[in-house]
Coordinates of C-alpha atoms and ligand atoms in Angstrom, one line a residue:
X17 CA 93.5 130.1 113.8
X18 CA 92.4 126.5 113.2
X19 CA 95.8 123.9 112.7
X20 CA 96.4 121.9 109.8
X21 CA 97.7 118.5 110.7
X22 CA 99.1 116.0 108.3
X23 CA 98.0 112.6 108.7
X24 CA 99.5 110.0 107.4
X25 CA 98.2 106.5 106.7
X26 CA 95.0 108.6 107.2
X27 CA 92.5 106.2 105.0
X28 CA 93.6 103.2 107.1
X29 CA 91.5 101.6 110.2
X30 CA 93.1 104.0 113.2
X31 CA 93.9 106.6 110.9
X32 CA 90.3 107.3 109.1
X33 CA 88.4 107.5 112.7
X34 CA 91.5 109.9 114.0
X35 CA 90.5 112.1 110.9
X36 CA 86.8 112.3 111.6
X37 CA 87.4 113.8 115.3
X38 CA 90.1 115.7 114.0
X39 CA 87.4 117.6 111.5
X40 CA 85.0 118.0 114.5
X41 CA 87.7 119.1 116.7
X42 CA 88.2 122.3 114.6
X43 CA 91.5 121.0 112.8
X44 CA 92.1 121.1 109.1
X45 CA 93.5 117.5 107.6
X46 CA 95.4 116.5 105.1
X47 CA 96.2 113.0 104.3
X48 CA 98.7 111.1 102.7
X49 CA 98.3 107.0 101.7
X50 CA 100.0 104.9 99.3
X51 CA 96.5 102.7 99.7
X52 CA 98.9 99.8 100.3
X53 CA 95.8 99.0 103.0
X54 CA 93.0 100.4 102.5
X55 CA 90.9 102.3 99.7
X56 CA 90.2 105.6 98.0
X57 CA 86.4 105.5 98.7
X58 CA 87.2 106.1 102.7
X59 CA 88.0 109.6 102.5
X60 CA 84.2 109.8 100.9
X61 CA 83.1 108.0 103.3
X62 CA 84.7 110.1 106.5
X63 CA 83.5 113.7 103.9
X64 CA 79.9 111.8 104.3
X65 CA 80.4 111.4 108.3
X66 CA 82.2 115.1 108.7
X67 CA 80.0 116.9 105.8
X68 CA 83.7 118.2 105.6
X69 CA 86.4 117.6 102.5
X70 CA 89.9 116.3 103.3
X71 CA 92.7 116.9 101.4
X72 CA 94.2 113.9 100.3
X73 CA 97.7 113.1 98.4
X74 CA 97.7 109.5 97.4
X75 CA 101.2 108.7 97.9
X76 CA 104.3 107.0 99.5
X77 CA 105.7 108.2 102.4
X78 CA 109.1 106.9 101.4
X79 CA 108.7 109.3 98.2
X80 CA 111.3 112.0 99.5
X81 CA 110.5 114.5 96.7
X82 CA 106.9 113.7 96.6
X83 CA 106.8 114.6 100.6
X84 CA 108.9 117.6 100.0
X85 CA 106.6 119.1 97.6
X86 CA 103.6 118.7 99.9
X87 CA 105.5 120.9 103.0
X88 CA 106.3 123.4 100.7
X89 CA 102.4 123.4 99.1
X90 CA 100.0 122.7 102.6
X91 CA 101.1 125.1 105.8
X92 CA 101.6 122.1 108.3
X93 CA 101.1 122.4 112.1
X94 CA 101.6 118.7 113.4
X95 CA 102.0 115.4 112.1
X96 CA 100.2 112.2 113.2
X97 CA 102.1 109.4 111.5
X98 CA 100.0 105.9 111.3
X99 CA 101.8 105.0 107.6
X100 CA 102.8 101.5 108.2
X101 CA 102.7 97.7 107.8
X102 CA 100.9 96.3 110.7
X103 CA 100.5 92.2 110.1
X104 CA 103.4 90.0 112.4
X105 CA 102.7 87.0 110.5
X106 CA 104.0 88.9 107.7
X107 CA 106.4 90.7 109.2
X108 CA 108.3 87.8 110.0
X109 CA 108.1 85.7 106.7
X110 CA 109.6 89.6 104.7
X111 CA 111.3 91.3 107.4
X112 CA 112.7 93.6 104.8
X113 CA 109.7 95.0 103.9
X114 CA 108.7 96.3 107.2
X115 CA 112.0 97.8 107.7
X116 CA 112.2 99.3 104.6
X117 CA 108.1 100.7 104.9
X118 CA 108.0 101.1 108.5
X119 CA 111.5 102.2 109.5
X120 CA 112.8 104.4 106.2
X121 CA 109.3 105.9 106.3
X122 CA 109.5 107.1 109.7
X123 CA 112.9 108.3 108.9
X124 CA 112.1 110.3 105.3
X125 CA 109.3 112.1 107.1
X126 CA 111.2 113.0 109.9
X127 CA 114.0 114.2 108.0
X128 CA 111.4 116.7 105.5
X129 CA 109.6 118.1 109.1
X130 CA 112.8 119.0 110.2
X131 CA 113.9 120.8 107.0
X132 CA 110.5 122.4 106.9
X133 CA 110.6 123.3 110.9
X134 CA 107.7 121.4 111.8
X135 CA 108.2 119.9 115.0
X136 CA 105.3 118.1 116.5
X137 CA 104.5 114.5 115.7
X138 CA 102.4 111.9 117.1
X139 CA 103.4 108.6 116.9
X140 CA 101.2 105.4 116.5
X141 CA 102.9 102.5 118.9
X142 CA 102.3 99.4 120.2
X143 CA 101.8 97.4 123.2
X144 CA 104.4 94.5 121.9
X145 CA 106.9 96.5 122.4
X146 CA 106.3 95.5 126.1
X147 CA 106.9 91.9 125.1
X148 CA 105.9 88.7 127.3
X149 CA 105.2 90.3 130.4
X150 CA 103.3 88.5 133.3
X151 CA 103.0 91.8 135.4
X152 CA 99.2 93.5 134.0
X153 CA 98.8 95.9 134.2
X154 CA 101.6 97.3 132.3
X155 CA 102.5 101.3 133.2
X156 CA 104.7 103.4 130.5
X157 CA 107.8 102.9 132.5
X158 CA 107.4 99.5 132.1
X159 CA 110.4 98.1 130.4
X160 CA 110.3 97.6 126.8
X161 CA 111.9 94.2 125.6
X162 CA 113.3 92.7 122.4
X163 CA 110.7 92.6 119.8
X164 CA 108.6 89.6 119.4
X165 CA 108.2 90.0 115.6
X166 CA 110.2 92.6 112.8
X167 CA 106.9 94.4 113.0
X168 CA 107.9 94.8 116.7
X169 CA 111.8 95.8 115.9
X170 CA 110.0 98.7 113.4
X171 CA 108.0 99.9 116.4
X172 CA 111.0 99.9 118.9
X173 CA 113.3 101.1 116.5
X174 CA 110.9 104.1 115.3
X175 CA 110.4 105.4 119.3
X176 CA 114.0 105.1 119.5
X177 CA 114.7 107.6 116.4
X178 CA 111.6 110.1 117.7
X179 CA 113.2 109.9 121.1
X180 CA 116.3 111.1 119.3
X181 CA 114.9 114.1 117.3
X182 CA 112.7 115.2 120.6
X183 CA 116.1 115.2 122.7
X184 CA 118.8 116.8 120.2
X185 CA 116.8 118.6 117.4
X186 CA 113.9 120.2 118.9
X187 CA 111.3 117.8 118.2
X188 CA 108.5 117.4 120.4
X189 CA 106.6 114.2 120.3
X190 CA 104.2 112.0 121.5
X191 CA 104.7 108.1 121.6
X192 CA 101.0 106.3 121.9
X193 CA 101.4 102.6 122.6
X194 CA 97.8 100.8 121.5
X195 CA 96.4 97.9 123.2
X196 CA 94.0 96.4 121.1
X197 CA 91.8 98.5 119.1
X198 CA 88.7 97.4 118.0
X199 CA 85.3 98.2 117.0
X200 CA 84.1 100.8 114.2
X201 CA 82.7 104.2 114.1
X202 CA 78.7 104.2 115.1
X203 CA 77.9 105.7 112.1
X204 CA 78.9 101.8 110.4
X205 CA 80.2 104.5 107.4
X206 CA 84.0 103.7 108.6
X207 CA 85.8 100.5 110.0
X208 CA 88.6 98.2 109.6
X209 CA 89.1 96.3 106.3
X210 CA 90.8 93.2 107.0
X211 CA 92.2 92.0 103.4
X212 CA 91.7 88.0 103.0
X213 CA 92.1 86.2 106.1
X214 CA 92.1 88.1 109.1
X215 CA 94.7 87.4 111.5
X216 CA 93.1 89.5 114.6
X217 CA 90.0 88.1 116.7
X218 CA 87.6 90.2 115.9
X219 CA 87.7 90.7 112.5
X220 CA 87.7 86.8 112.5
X221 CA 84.4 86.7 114.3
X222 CA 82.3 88.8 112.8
X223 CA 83.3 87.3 109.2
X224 CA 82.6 84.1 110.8
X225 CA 79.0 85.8 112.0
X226 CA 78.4 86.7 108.9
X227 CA 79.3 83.3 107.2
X228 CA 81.8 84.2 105.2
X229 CA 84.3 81.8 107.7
X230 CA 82.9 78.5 109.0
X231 CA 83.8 79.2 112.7
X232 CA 86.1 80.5 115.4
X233 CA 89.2 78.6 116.5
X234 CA 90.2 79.7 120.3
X235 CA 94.0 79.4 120.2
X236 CA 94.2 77.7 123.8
X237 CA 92.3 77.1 126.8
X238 CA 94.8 75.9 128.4
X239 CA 96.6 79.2 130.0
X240 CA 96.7 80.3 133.6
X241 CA 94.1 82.8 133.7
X242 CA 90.3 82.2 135.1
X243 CA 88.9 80.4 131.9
X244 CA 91.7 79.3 130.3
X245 CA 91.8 82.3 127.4
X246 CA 94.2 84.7 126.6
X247 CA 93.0 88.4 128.2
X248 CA 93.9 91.5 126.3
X249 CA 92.6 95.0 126.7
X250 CA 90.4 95.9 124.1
X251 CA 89.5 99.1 123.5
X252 CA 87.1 100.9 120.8
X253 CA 89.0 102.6 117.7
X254 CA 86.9 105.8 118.8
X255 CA 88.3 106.3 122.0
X256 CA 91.5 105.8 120.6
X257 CA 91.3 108.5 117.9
X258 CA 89.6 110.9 120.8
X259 CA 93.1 110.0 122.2
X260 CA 94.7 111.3 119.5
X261 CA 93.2 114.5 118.7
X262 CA 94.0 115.1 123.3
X263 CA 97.5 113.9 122.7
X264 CA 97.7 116.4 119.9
X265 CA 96.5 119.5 121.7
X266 CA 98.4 118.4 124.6
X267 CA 101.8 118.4 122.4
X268 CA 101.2 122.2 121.1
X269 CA 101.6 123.1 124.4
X270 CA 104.9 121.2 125.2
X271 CA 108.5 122.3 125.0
X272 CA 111.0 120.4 123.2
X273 CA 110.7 116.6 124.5
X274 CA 108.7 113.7 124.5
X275 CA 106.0 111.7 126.4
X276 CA 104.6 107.9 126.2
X277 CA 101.2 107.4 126.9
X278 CA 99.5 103.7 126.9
X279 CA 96.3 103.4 125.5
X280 CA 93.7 100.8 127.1
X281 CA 90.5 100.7 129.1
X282 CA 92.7 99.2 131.3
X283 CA 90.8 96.1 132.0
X284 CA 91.4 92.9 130.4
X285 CA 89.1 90.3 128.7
X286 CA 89.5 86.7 127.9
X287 CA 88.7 85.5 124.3
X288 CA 85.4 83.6 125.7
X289 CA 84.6 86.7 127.2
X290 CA 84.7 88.6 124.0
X291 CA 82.8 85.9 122.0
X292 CA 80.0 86.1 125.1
X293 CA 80.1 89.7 124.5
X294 CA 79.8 89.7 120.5
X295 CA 76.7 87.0 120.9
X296 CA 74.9 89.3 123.1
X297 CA 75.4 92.4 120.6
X298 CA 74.8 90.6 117.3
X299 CA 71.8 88.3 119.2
X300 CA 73.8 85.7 117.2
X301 CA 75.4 82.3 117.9
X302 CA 79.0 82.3 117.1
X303 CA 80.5 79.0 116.0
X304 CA 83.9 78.3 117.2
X305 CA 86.1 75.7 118.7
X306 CA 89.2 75.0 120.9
X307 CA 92.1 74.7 119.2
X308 CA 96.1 74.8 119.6
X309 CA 97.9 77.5 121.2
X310 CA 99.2 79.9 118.4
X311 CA 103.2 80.5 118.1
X312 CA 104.0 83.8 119.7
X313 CA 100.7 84.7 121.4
X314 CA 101.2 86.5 125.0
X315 CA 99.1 85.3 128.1
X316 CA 98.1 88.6 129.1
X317 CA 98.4 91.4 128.7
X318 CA 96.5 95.3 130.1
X319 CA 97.2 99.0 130.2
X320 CA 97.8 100.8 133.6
X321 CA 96.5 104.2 131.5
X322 CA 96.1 106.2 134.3
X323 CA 99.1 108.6 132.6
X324 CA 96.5 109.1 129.9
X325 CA 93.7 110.0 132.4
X326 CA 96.3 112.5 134.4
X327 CA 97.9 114.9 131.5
X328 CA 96.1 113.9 128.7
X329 CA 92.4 114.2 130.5
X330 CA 91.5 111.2 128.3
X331 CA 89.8 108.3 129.0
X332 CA 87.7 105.5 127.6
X333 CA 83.8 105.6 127.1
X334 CA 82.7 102.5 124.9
X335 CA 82.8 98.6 127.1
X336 CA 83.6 95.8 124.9
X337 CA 79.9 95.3 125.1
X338 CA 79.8 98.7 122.3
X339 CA 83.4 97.6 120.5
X340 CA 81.2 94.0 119.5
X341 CA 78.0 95.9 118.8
X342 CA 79.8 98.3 116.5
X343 CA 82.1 95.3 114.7
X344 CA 79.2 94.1 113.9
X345 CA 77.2 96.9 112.3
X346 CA 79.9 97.6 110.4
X347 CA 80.5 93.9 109.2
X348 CA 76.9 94.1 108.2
X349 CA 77.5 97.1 106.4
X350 CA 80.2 95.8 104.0
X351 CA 78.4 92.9 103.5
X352 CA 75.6 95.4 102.1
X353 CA 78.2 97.4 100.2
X354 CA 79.8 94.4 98.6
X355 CA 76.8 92.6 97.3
X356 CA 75.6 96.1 96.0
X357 CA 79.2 95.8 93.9
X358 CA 77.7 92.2 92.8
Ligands
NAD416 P1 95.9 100.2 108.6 O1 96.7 99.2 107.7 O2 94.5 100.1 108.5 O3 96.3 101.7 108.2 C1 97.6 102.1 107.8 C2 97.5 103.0 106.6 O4 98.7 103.4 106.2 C3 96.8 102.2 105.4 O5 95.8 103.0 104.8 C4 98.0 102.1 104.4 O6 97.5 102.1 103.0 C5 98.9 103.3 104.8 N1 100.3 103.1 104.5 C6 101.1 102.1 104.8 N2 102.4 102.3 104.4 C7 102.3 103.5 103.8 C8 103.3 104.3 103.2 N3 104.6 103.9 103.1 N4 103.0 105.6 102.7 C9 101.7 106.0 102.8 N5 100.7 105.3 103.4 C10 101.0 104.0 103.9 O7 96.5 100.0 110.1 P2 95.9 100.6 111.4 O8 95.3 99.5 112.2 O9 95.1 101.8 111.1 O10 97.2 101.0 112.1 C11 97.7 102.3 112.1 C12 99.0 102.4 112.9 O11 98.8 101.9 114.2 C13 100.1 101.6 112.3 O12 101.3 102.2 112.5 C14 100.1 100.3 113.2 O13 101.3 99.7 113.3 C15 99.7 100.9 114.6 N6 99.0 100.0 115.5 C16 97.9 99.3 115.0 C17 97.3 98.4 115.9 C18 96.2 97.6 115.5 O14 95.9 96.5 116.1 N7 95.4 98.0 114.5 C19 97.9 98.2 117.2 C20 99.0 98.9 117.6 C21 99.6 99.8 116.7
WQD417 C1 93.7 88.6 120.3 C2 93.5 87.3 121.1 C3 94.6 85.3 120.2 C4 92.4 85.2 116.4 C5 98.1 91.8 117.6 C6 99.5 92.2 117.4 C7 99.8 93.4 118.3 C8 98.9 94.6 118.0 C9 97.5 94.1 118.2 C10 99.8 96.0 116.3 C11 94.7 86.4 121.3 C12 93.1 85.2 120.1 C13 92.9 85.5 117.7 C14 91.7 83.9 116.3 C15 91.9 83.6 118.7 N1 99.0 95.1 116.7 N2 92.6 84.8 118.8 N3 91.5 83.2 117.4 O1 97.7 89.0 119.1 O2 96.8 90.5 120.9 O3 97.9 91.5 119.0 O4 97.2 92.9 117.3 O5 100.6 96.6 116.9 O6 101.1 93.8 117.9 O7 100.3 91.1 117.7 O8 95.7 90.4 118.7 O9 93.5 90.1 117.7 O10 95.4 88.7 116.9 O11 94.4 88.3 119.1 O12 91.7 82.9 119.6 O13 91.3 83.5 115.2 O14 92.6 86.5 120.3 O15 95.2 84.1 120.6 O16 94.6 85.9 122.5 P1 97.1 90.2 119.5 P2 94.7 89.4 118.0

């Protein structure tokens, strides 16, 4: 009998491409999103990639009664849980509003599996909880540090309280820490949709490719790797949801507890290195130049995801090379869609 899974924050970036291998991996979905990030449209456009409908309840999560009435309505199996605010910048100019969206959210929904007896949840984490680290690549037992940002604190905290359910009230969960995920689905139907300026790199360059920005400032050249860049390990939103749906079907088959997977290609790449990349994809120049360091930013940082590769028999199949070639599309595509809309 095919599982229904609820999916929350499902119409987001990470959340929209987890739905669409869901569908082809023989789950049913429902999702819940406040739209507080995204748009309605998405779940037409994921129907138009999966010829399949999803159920979707455009809500809070923090809307006790309003989650309590969808348990008792849809027959859930599992839970992935993406619902949350994702920008530091903002994070640290209105703390409170990630603790209250990120934290009590975690928390309400939590709180309504448990009365309904649904134990299985998948949990959307973060590399920053590993902090400034100098020792790439970064395993899961790895300590985590004091958060860099209140975004950070929400992710710490939010491991902490699934840790908690898994070890005293028969929860069984799965705590996936993200590197950087970029990229878009092949289809260019699906991507991210960076409201006003985007804060992430590349976001930032293909809206400077496409003109709407004037060009690319590098935040420091001036580090101690090879050229000067800050290296991250990117890896293609795809991959990442083919993660989840594993981690998922891996979770059915555990006993009360929980495991931490990171999420990488494990290989890190400079910032030139991904602008040389996106140039060759998009057969485009980009503009950009050198500028200060930016407050905050981590030398470098990549996954050791061989935990992934071992119990989870997952591991990456798009090079950054794919990620750019697929940013772009999709850039191209909204730039279609939003002159269509005048
Ligand atoms: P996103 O903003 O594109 O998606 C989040 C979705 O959740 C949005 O559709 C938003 O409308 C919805 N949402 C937010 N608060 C909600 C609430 N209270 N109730 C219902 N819906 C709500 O973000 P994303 O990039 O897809 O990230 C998904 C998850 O992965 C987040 O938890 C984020 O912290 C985590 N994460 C993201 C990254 C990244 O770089 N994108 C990296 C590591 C971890
Ligand atoms: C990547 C690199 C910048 C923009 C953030 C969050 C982290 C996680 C992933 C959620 C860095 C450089 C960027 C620009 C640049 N999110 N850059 N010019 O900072 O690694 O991580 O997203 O959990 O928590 O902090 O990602 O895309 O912002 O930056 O030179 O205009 O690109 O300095 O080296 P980051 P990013």
């Amino acid at each position: 009998m095919k599982k229904t899974i609820l999916v929350t924050g499902g119409l987001g970036y990470i959340g929209s491409h987890t739905v669409v291998e869901l569908q082809e991996n023989n789950y049913d979905v429902v999702v819940i999103d406040s739209l507080s990030n995204s748009i309605r449209e998405v779940a037409e456009r994921i129907a138009s990639i999966t010829k399949m409908p999803i159920k979707l309840y455009i809500a809070d999560i923090n809307d006790e009664s309003l989650i309590d009435a969808l348990f008792k309505q849809e027959t859930i199996d599992g839970v992935i849980h993406f619902a949350a605010h994702k920008a530091v910048g903002e994070s640290v100019q209105n703390p409170f509003k990630y603790y209250r969206n990120n934290i009590d959210g975690m928390i309400t929904l939590q709180k309504v599996m448990r009365q309904y007896h649904v134990d299985t949840i998948v949990f959307s984490s973060s590399c920053t909880v590993y902090g400034d680290t100098k020792n790439s690549p970064i395993n899961e037992t790895h300590p985590v540090t004091e958060a860099i940002s209140p975004y950070g604190t929400t992710k710490l905290v939010c491991e902490q309280i699934l840790k908690d359910l898994c070890r005293y009230s028969g929860f069984r969960g799965i705590i996936l820490r993200y590197f950087n995920p970029v990229g878009a689905h092949p289809s260019a139907c699906i991507g991210e949709l960076p409201i006003g300026v985007p804060d992430n790199l590349v976001p930032y360059i293909t809206q400077t490719a496409a003109g709407i920005r004037d060009k690319l400032t590098v935040f420091g050249n001036d580090y101690n790797t090879a050229d000067g860049t800050n290296i991250r390990d990117y890896i293609h939103v795809v991959d990442l949801a083919r993660a989840h749906v594993k981690a998922l079907d891996y979770a059915f088959t555990m006993h009360q507890d929980y495991e931490i997977f990171n999420l990488g290609t494990g290989k890190g790449h400079s910032v030139l290195e991904v602008i040389k990349a996106f140039e060759q994809a998009s057969g485009k120049p980009l503009p950009y130049a050198i500028g200060a360091r930016r407050a905050g930013d981590i030398e470098q940082i990549w996954a050791d995801a061989t935990k992934a590769a071992q119990l989870l028999k997952w591991t990456h199949q798009y090079n950054l090379y794919d990620m750019m070639d697929t940013a772009w599309k999709w850039q191209i595509a909204l730039n279609h869609k939003q002159s269509r809309q005048g």
